[in-house]
mmCIF file of C-alpha atoms and ligand atoms in Angstrom:
data_model
loop_
_atom_site.group_PDB
_atom_site.id
_atom_site.type_symbol
_atom_site.label_atom_id
_atom_site.label_comp_id
_atom_site.label_asym_id
_atom_site.label_seq_id
_atom_site.Cartn_x
_atom_site.Cartn_y
_atom_site.Cartn_z
ATOM 1 C CA UNK A 18 -16.109 -0.772 13.946
ATOM 2 C CA UNK A 19 -17.388 2.496 12.511
ATOM 3 C CA UNK A 20 -19.907 4.795 14.241
ATOM 4 C CA UNK A 21 -23.157 2.864 14.739
ATOM 5 C CA UNK A 22 -26.081 3.502 12.420
ATOM 6 C CA UNK A 23 -29.006 5.333 14.059
ATOM 7 C CA UNK A 24 -31.510 2.545 14.722
ATOM 8 C CA UNK A 25 -31.034 -0.365 17.100
ATOM 9 C CA UNK A 26 -33.257 -3.115 18.483
ATOM 10 C CA UNK A 27 -33.696 -3.664 22.191
ATOM 11 C CA UNK A 28 -36.077 -6.152 23.793
ATOM 12 C CA UNK A 29 -38.853 -6.070 21.237
ATOM 13 C CA UNK A 30 -38.511 -2.530 19.904
ATOM 14 C CA UNK A 31 -36.676 -0.773 17.128
ATOM 15 C CA UNK A 32 -35.593 2.600 18.433
ATOM 16 C CA UNK A 33 -32.996 5.346 18.054
ATOM 17 C CA UNK A 34 -29.707 4.443 19.750
ATOM 18 C CA UNK A 35 -30.118 7.350 22.181
ATOM 19 C CA UNK A 36 -33.426 5.914 23.412
ATOM 20 C CA UNK A 37 -32.022 2.443 24.222
ATOM 21 C CA UNK A 38 -31.580 1.827 27.955
ATOM 22 C CA UNK A 39 -30.950 -1.255 30.076
ATOM 23 C CA UNK A 40 -31.067 -1.890 33.804
ATOM 24 C CA UNK A 41 -27.796 -1.464 35.739
ATOM 25 C CA UNK A 42 -28.655 -4.889 37.190
ATOM 26 C CA UNK A 43 -28.425 -6.526 33.790
ATOM 27 C CA UNK A 44 -26.159 -9.534 34.214
ATOM 28 C CA UNK A 45 -24.444 -8.605 30.979
ATOM 29 C CA UNK A 46 -23.377 -5.374 32.663
ATOM 30 C CA UNK A 47 -22.514 -6.912 36.055
ATOM 31 C CA UNK A 48 -20.920 -10.205 35.000
ATOM 32 C CA UNK A 49 -20.428 -10.154 31.220
ATOM 33 C CA UNK A 50 -23.085 -12.903 31.376
ATOM 34 C CA UNK A 51 -24.060 -13.143 27.741
ATOM 35 C CA UNK A 52 -23.091 -14.168 24.237
ATOM 36 C CA UNK A 53 -22.881 -12.222 20.989
ATOM 37 C CA UNK A 54 -22.254 -12.352 17.260
ATOM 38 C CA UNK A 55 -20.866 -10.010 14.612
ATOM 39 C CA UNK A 56 -21.994 -10.681 11.046
ATOM 40 C CA UNK A 57 -21.086 -8.895 7.827
ATOM 41 C CA UNK A 58 -23.881 -7.729 5.562
ATOM 42 C CA UNK A 59 -23.000 -7.222 1.898
ATOM 43 C CA UNK A 60 -25.397 -5.118 -0.160
ATOM 44 C CA UNK A 61 -28.155 -5.672 2.333
ATOM 45 C CA UNK A 62 -27.613 -9.434 2.460
ATOM 46 C CA UNK A 63 -26.337 -11.119 5.645
ATOM 47 C CA UNK A 64 -23.296 -13.296 4.986
ATOM 48 C CA UNK A 65 -23.365 -16.809 6.479
ATOM 49 C CA UNK A 66 -26.364 -16.033 8.690
ATOM 50 C CA UNK A 67 -26.988 -19.723 9.394
ATOM 51 C CA UNK A 68 -23.444 -20.200 10.723
ATOM 52 C CA UNK A 69 -23.743 -17.147 12.967
ATOM 53 C CA UNK A 70 -27.120 -18.270 14.329
ATOM 54 C CA UNK A 71 -25.759 -21.769 14.954
ATOM 55 C CA UNK A 72 -22.700 -20.404 16.748
ATOM 56 C CA UNK A 73 -24.838 -18.142 18.936
ATOM 57 C CA UNK A 74 -26.991 -21.115 19.856
ATOM 58 C CA UNK A 75 -23.863 -23.124 20.765
ATOM 59 C CA UNK A 76 -22.478 -20.262 22.840
ATOM 60 C CA UNK A 77 -25.785 -19.868 24.676
ATOM 61 C CA UNK A 78 -26.069 -23.612 25.333
ATOM 62 C CA UNK A 79 -22.513 -23.600 26.711
ATOM 63 C CA UNK A 80 -23.444 -20.860 29.197
ATOM 64 C CA UNK A 81 -26.704 -22.622 30.045
ATOM 65 C CA UNK A 82 -29.134 -20.305 28.328
ATOM 66 C CA UNK A 83 -31.762 -21.261 25.807
ATOM 67 C CA UNK A 84 -31.818 -19.185 22.635
ATOM 68 C CA UNK A 85 -34.652 -16.650 23.091
ATOM 69 C CA UNK A 86 -35.398 -16.661 19.340
ATOM 70 C CA UNK A 87 -35.786 -19.204 16.607
ATOM 71 C CA UNK A 88 -33.546 -18.848 13.561
ATOM 72 C CA UNK A 89 -36.566 -17.478 11.642
ATOM 73 C CA UNK A 90 -37.167 -14.837 14.313
ATOM 74 C CA UNK A 91 -33.514 -13.816 14.271
ATOM 75 C CA UNK A 92 -33.619 -13.517 10.507
ATOM 76 C CA UNK A 93 -36.667 -11.285 10.667
ATOM 77 C CA UNK A 94 -34.853 -9.042 13.173
ATOM 78 C CA UNK A 95 -31.732 -8.882 10.977
ATOM 79 C CA UNK A 96 -33.757 -8.012 7.883
ATOM 80 C CA UNK A 97 -35.740 -5.297 9.677
ATOM 81 C CA UNK A 98 -32.669 -3.700 11.248
ATOM 82 C CA UNK A 99 -30.666 -3.760 8.012
ATOM 83 C CA UNK A 100 -33.534 -2.129 6.187
ATOM 84 C CA UNK A 101 -34.154 0.521 8.853
ATOM 85 C CA UNK A 102 -30.475 1.401 8.733
ATOM 86 C CA UNK A 103 -30.521 1.867 4.982
ATOM 87 C CA UNK A 104 -29.242 -1.486 3.622
ATOM 88 C CA UNK A 105 -25.892 -1.631 1.867
ATOM 89 C CA UNK A 106 -22.773 -2.996 3.574
ATOM 90 C CA UNK A 107 -23.161 -3.228 7.332
ATOM 91 C CA UNK A 108 -21.603 -4.948 10.278
ATOM 92 C CA UNK A 109 -24.413 -6.352 12.375
ATOM 93 C CA UNK A 110 -23.839 -6.929 16.076
ATOM 94 C CA UNK A 111 -26.250 -8.818 18.293
ATOM 95 C CA UNK A 112 -26.094 -10.030 21.843
ATOM 96 C CA UNK A 113 -28.190 -11.870 24.375
ATOM 97 C CA UNK A 114 -27.642 -11.519 28.098
ATOM 98 C CA UNK A 115 -29.201 -13.485 30.916
ATOM 99 C CA UNK A 116 -31.280 -10.441 31.822
ATOM 100 C CA UNK A 117 -31.698 -8.221 34.888
ATOM 101 C CA UNK A 118 -32.654 -9.383 38.356
ATOM 102 C CA UNK A 119 -33.067 -7.202 41.455
ATOM 103 C CA UNK A 120 -29.647 -7.234 43.048
ATOM 104 C CA UNK A 121 -26.474 -9.087 42.293
ATOM 105 C CA UNK A 122 -26.132 -12.820 42.784
ATOM 106 C CA UNK A 123 -23.567 -14.990 41.076
ATOM 107 C CA UNK A 124 -25.844 -18.038 41.332
ATOM 108 C CA UNK A 125 -28.239 -19.731 41.049
ATOM 109 C CA UNK A 126 -28.599 -18.797 37.402
ATOM 110 C CA UNK A 127 -31.923 -16.961 37.308
ATOM 111 C CA UNK A 128 -34.687 -17.595 34.792
ATOM 112 C CA UNK A 129 -35.189 -14.049 33.530
ATOM 113 C CA UNK A 130 -36.447 -12.330 30.456
ATOM 114 C CA UNK A 131 -33.311 -12.198 28.332
ATOM 115 C CA UNK A 132 -31.933 -8.900 27.160
ATOM 116 C CA UNK A 133 -31.669 -8.879 23.369
ATOM 117 C CA UNK A 134 -29.788 -6.063 21.674
ATOM 118 C CA UNK A 135 -28.884 -5.546 18.022
ATOM 119 C CA UNK A 136 -27.206 -2.657 16.308
ATOM 120 C CA UNK A 137 -25.355 -2.166 13.065
ATOM 121 C CA UNK A 138 -22.594 0.023 11.711
ATOM 122 C CA UNK A 139 -21.269 0.640 8.224
ATOM 123 C CA UNK A 140 -18.996 -2.261 7.259
ATOM 124 C CA UNK A 141 -15.535 -0.769 6.866
ATOM 125 C CA UNK A 142 -13.222 -3.409 5.453
ATOM 126 C CA UNK A 143 -9.442 -3.023 5.145
ATOM 127 C CA UNK A 144 -8.685 -0.808 2.153
ATOM 128 C CA UNK A 145 -6.846 -2.038 -0.941
ATOM 129 C CA UNK A 146 -3.779 -0.118 0.234
ATOM 130 C CA UNK A 147 -3.807 -1.921 3.591
ATOM 131 C CA UNK A 148 -4.311 -5.278 1.890
ATOM 132 C CA UNK A 149 -1.474 -4.626 -0.529
ATOM 133 C CA UNK A 150 0.891 -3.650 2.259
ATOM 134 C CA UNK A 151 -0.317 -6.244 4.743
ATOM 135 C CA UNK A 152 -0.450 -5.483 8.442
ATOM 136 C CA UNK A 153 1.995 -5.611 11.320
ATOM 137 C CA UNK A 154 1.093 -7.721 14.349
ATOM 138 C CA UNK A 155 2.659 -8.477 17.674
ATOM 139 C CA UNK A 156 2.475 -11.691 19.658
ATOM 140 C CA UNK A 157 1.620 -12.200 23.316
ATOM 141 C CA UNK A 158 0.888 -15.046 25.709
ATOM 142 C CA UNK A 159 -2.793 -16.002 25.571
ATOM 143 C CA UNK A 160 -4.104 -15.007 29.009
ATOM 144 C CA UNK A 161 -7.772 -15.766 28.315
ATOM 145 C CA UNK A 162 -9.962 -18.356 30.064
ATOM 146 C CA UNK A 163 -10.268 -22.021 29.153
ATOM 147 C CA UNK A 164 -13.484 -21.670 27.073
ATOM 148 C CA UNK A 165 -12.479 -19.422 24.212
ATOM 149 C CA UNK A 166 -14.819 -21.447 21.965
ATOM 150 C CA UNK A 167 -17.735 -19.554 23.552
ATOM 151 C CA UNK A 168 -18.376 -16.150 21.990
ATOM 152 C CA UNK A 169 -18.972 -14.581 25.375
ATOM 153 C CA UNK A 170 -19.437 -10.861 25.953
ATOM 154 C CA UNK A 171 -16.893 -11.202 28.806
ATOM 155 C CA UNK A 172 -13.972 -9.942 26.715
ATOM 156 C CA UNK A 173 -11.696 -8.233 29.224
ATOM 157 C CA UNK A 174 -8.642 -10.362 28.396
ATOM 158 C CA UNK A 175 -9.234 -9.883 24.648
ATOM 159 C CA UNK A 176 -9.570 -6.139 25.169
ATOM 160 C CA UNK A 177 -6.331 -5.907 27.159
ATOM 161 C CA UNK A 178 -4.475 -8.080 24.667
ATOM 162 C CA UNK A 179 -5.730 -5.988 21.753
ATOM 163 C CA UNK A 180 -4.594 -2.844 23.566
ATOM 164 C CA UNK A 181 -1.028 -4.180 23.490
ATOM 165 C CA UNK A 182 -1.096 -4.040 19.700
ATOM 166 C CA UNK A 183 -2.639 -0.573 19.707
ATOM 167 C CA UNK A 184 0.267 0.583 21.882
ATOM 168 C CA UNK A 185 2.716 -1.093 19.494
ATOM 169 C CA UNK A 186 1.011 0.519 16.486
ATOM 170 C CA UNK A 187 0.097 -2.942 15.212
ATOM 171 C CA UNK A 188 -3.150 -4.281 13.774
ATOM 172 C CA UNK A 189 -3.669 -7.322 15.997
ATOM 173 C CA UNK A 190 -2.178 -9.316 18.872
ATOM 174 C CA UNK A 191 -1.507 -12.916 17.855
ATOM 175 C CA UNK A 192 -1.805 -15.256 20.821
ATOM 176 C CA UNK A 193 0.407 -18.131 21.909
ATOM 177 C CA UNK A 194 -0.421 -20.599 24.645
ATOM 178 C CA UNK A 195 2.340 -22.868 25.930
ATOM 179 C CA UNK A 196 4.373 -22.438 22.774
ATOM 180 C CA UNK A 197 1.615 -22.913 20.200
ATOM 181 C CA UNK A 198 -0.592 -20.554 18.208
ATOM 182 C CA UNK A 199 -4.182 -20.137 19.307
ATOM 183 C CA UNK A 200 -5.689 -17.144 17.434
ATOM 184 C CA UNK A 201 -5.794 -13.338 17.416
ATOM 185 C CA UNK A 202 -7.445 -11.210 20.095
ATOM 186 C CA UNK A 203 -10.392 -10.784 17.692
ATOM 187 C CA UNK A 204 -9.551 -12.937 14.674
ATOM 188 C CA UNK A 205 -8.581 -16.419 13.554
ATOM 189 C CA UNK A 206 -4.981 -16.908 12.413
ATOM 190 C CA UNK A 207 -3.873 -19.038 9.468
ATOM 191 C CA UNK A 208 -0.350 -19.887 8.321
ATOM 192 C CA UNK A 209 0.978 -21.021 4.955
ATOM 193 C CA UNK A 210 4.092 -23.131 4.676
ATOM 194 C CA UNK A 211 5.317 -24.574 1.383
ATOM 195 C CA UNK A 212 1.971 -23.738 -0.250
ATOM 196 C CA UNK A 213 -0.093 -25.531 2.398
ATOM 197 C CA UNK A 214 -2.543 -23.730 4.607
ATOM 198 C CA UNK A 215 -2.799 -24.610 8.286
ATOM 199 C CA UNK A 216 -5.165 -23.322 10.974
ATOM 200 C CA UNK A 217 -5.114 -24.472 14.602
ATOM 201 C CA UNK A 218 -7.626 -27.292 15.129
ATOM 202 C CA UNK A 219 -10.947 -26.531 16.822
ATOM 203 C CA UNK A 220 -10.707 -26.818 20.581
ATOM 204 C CA UNK A 221 -11.875 -24.901 23.668
ATOM 205 C CA UNK A 222 -8.801 -22.680 23.144
ATOM 206 C CA UNK A 223 -10.177 -20.937 20.062
ATOM 207 C CA UNK A 224 -13.396 -19.527 18.687
ATOM 208 C CA UNK A 225 -14.744 -21.466 15.699
ATOM 209 C CA UNK A 226 -14.538 -18.586 13.211
ATOM 210 C CA UNK A 227 -17.232 -18.234 10.585
ATOM 211 C CA UNK A 228 -14.745 -16.647 8.173
ATOM 212 C CA UNK A 229 -12.318 -19.469 8.890
ATOM 213 C CA UNK A 230 -14.913 -21.970 7.709
ATOM 214 C CA UNK A 231 -15.324 -19.940 4.508
ATOM 215 C CA UNK A 232 -11.530 -20.012 4.077
ATOM 216 C CA UNK A 233 -11.576 -23.797 4.437
ATOM 217 C CA UNK A 234 -14.309 -24.180 1.824
ATOM 218 C CA UNK A 235 -12.624 -21.797 -0.592
ATOM 219 C CA UNK A 236 -9.249 -23.507 -0.129
ATOM 220 C CA UNK A 237 -10.869 -26.791 -1.159
ATOM 221 C CA UNK A 238 -12.416 -25.067 -4.171
ATOM 222 C CA UNK A 239 -9.090 -23.487 -5.165
ATOM 223 C CA UNK A 240 -7.161 -26.752 -4.745
ATOM 224 C CA UNK A 241 -5.101 -25.359 -1.852
ATOM 225 C CA UNK A 242 -4.237 -28.077 0.651
ATOM 226 C CA UNK A 243 -5.621 -27.125 4.040
ATOM 227 C CA UNK A 244 -5.197 -28.874 7.328
ATOM 228 C CA UNK A 245 -6.404 -28.090 10.819
ATOM 229 C CA UNK A 246 -3.674 -28.838 13.322
ATOM 230 C CA UNK A 247 -1.257 -27.438 15.840
ATOM 231 C CA UNK A 248 1.056 -24.590 14.836
ATOM 232 C CA UNK A 249 4.122 -24.177 17.032
ATOM 233 C CA UNK A 250 5.611 -20.793 17.791
ATOM 234 C CA UNK A 251 8.604 -21.708 15.592
ATOM 235 C CA UNK A 252 6.243 -22.646 12.727
ATOM 236 C CA UNK A 253 4.386 -19.379 13.141
ATOM 237 C CA UNK A 254 7.573 -17.341 13.043
ATOM 238 C CA UNK A 255 8.962 -19.349 10.124
ATOM 239 C CA UNK A 256 5.743 -19.295 8.055
ATOM 240 C CA UNK A 257 5.786 -18.107 4.430
ATOM 241 C CA UNK A 258 2.469 -16.366 5.007
ATOM 242 C CA UNK A 259 0.318 -15.484 7.998
ATOM 243 C CA UNK A 260 -3.278 -14.296 7.626
ATOM 244 C CA UNK A 261 -5.936 -13.005 9.951
ATOM 245 C CA UNK A 262 -9.559 -13.826 9.259
ATOM 246 C CA UNK A 263 -12.712 -12.379 10.771
ATOM 247 C CA UNK A 264 -16.097 -11.001 9.846
ATOM 248 C CA UNK A 265 -14.694 -7.484 10.198
ATOM 249 C CA UNK A 266 -11.461 -8.031 8.266
ATOM 250 C CA UNK A 267 -12.291 -10.782 5.765
ATOM 251 C CA UNK A 268 -8.838 -12.290 5.065
ATOM 252 C CA UNK A 269 -5.906 -10.032 5.729
ATOM 253 C CA UNK A 270 -2.199 -10.750 5.225
ATOM 254 C CA UNK A 271 0.208 -10.195 8.113
ATOM 255 C CA UNK A 272 3.543 -9.056 6.703
ATOM 256 C CA UNK A 273 5.369 -8.174 9.925
ATOM 257 C CA UNK A 274 5.309 -10.112 13.197
ATOM 258 C CA UNK A 275 7.034 -8.637 16.231
ATOM 259 C CA UNK A 276 9.067 -6.389 13.935
ATOM 260 C CA UNK A 277 10.341 -9.227 11.692
ATOM 261 C CA UNK A 278 9.117 -9.737 8.112
ATOM 262 C CA UNK A 279 6.758 -12.668 7.516
ATOM 263 C CA UNK A 280 8.131 -14.702 4.587
ATOM 264 C CA UNK A 281 9.023 -12.239 1.829
ATOM 265 C CA UNK A 282 7.516 -9.369 3.827
ATOM 266 C CA UNK A 283 4.814 -9.016 1.145
ATOM 267 C CA UNK A 284 1.287 -10.468 0.943
ATOM 268 C CA UNK A 285 1.780 -13.993 -0.370
ATOM 269 C CA UNK A 286 0.426 -15.814 -3.432
ATOM 270 C CA UNK A 287 -1.822 -18.180 -1.477
ATOM 271 C CA UNK A 288 -3.469 -15.232 0.269
ATOM 272 C CA UNK A 289 -3.991 -13.540 -3.130
ATOM 273 C CA UNK A 290 -5.650 -16.643 -4.479
ATOM 274 C CA UNK A 291 -7.977 -17.100 -1.527
ATOM 275 C CA UNK A 292 -8.795 -13.404 -1.286
ATOM 276 C CA UNK A 293 -9.836 -13.440 -4.956
ATOM 277 C CA UNK A 294 -11.918 -16.601 -4.324
ATOM 278 C CA UNK A 295 -13.666 -14.869 -1.440
ATOM 279 C CA UNK A 296 -14.610 -11.901 -3.614
ATOM 280 C CA UNK A 297 -15.933 -14.287 -6.285
ATOM 281 C CA UNK A 298 -17.928 -16.181 -3.679
ATOM 282 C CA UNK A 299 -19.471 -12.961 -2.339
ATOM 283 C CA UNK A 300 -20.450 -12.072 -5.910
ATOM 284 C CA UNK A 301 -22.077 -15.499 -6.389
ATOM 285 C CA UNK A 302 -24.165 -15.032 -3.261
ATOM 286 C CA UNK A 303 -25.370 -11.530 -4.143
ATOM 287 C CA UNK A 304 -29.119 -11.490 -4.646
ATOM 288 C CA UNK A 305 -29.558 -15.094 -3.487
ATOM 289 C CA UNK A 306 -31.917 -16.007 -0.649
ATOM 290 C CA UNK A 307 -30.139 -16.234 2.694
HETATM 291 N N1 LIG B 423 -11.408 -15.432 17.216
HETATM 292 C C1 LIG B 423 -11.799 -14.423 18.010
HETATM 293 C C2 LIG B 423 -11.266 -14.359 19.403
HETATM 294 C C3 LIG B 423 -12.697 -13.463 17.556
HETATM 295 O O1 LIG B 423 -13.105 -12.457 18.374
HETATM 296 C C4 LIG B 423 -13.162 -13.534 16.218
HETATM 297 C C5 LIG B 423 -14.096 -12.544 15.683
HETATM 298 O O2 LIG B 423 -14.438 -11.581 16.298
HETATM 299 C C6 LIG B 423 -12.718 -14.594 15.419
HETATM 300 C C7 LIG B 423 -11.851 -15.534 15.947
HETATM 301 C C8 LIG B 423 -13.176 -14.723 13.987
HETATM 302 O O3 LIG B 423 -14.520 -15.119 13.947
HETATM 303 P P1 LIG B 423 -15.446 -14.702 12.713
HETATM 304 O O4 LIG B 423 -14.729 -15.130 11.487
HETATM 305 O O5 LIG B 423 -16.693 -15.456 12.932
HETATM 306 O O6 LIG B 423 -15.612 -13.218 12.795
#
């Protein structure tokens, strides 16, 4: 993510980033006790806001917190922050933590005023040169917890797994659990074999990606057969195409995995088709209510 834009929102106020402070007893700080979202904003318009709000609500319910805002309230906050930060293309981050109590107690879960924080940064998508080359990734055993379907702020395993790819000069760490693909450290992973697109089925092992659901819709529109189902390590390594998808990367072809070329070693035709569909779809949404 690029340098944040100057204005953020914290607990009822819009203020300069430098003026935003939270208690050291915030349970987000002490326990990673919170949930978050990252949403792309194209030309001032949030992309798939309803899906992000619904996922946040699911994450919060799974960690036994009610959503502190209605969808309409969230939307008003998004609109105000986007505007205060100058509109255009932004990446909007927002998180809710269980709040700050006096002291540190694992349980019982306290009823506190939730901490709500939003900030945004310029949306910096992979450049055309990166897309045309594709990216290199490495693989690693998925060492995360058993509820990866919750978009929790407790991301230590994701952070350490991502660091492995930084050290290997790669764009992402693709995760395997007991011999099958789960996802990336901060992205969904899709494979193409014989023209058919496959993404691991939804389960507690993976985050239900908002971009992934766009990919599924656009595949249907483009007549590309898509199925959600298990992908073995052998299928991953033998795939014609591998893609990453996320709010921050859109859809990005992986052309090298663990030093070996993926398929032809070039971005594949199915990726090209779906990437073009995504750009068309974004154009269709421009200027529409959200
Ligand atoms: N999986 C993980 C672990 C992620 O962190 C992300 C995004 O950050 C995704 C998948 C993709 O989700 P989305 O498309 O909603 O960004």
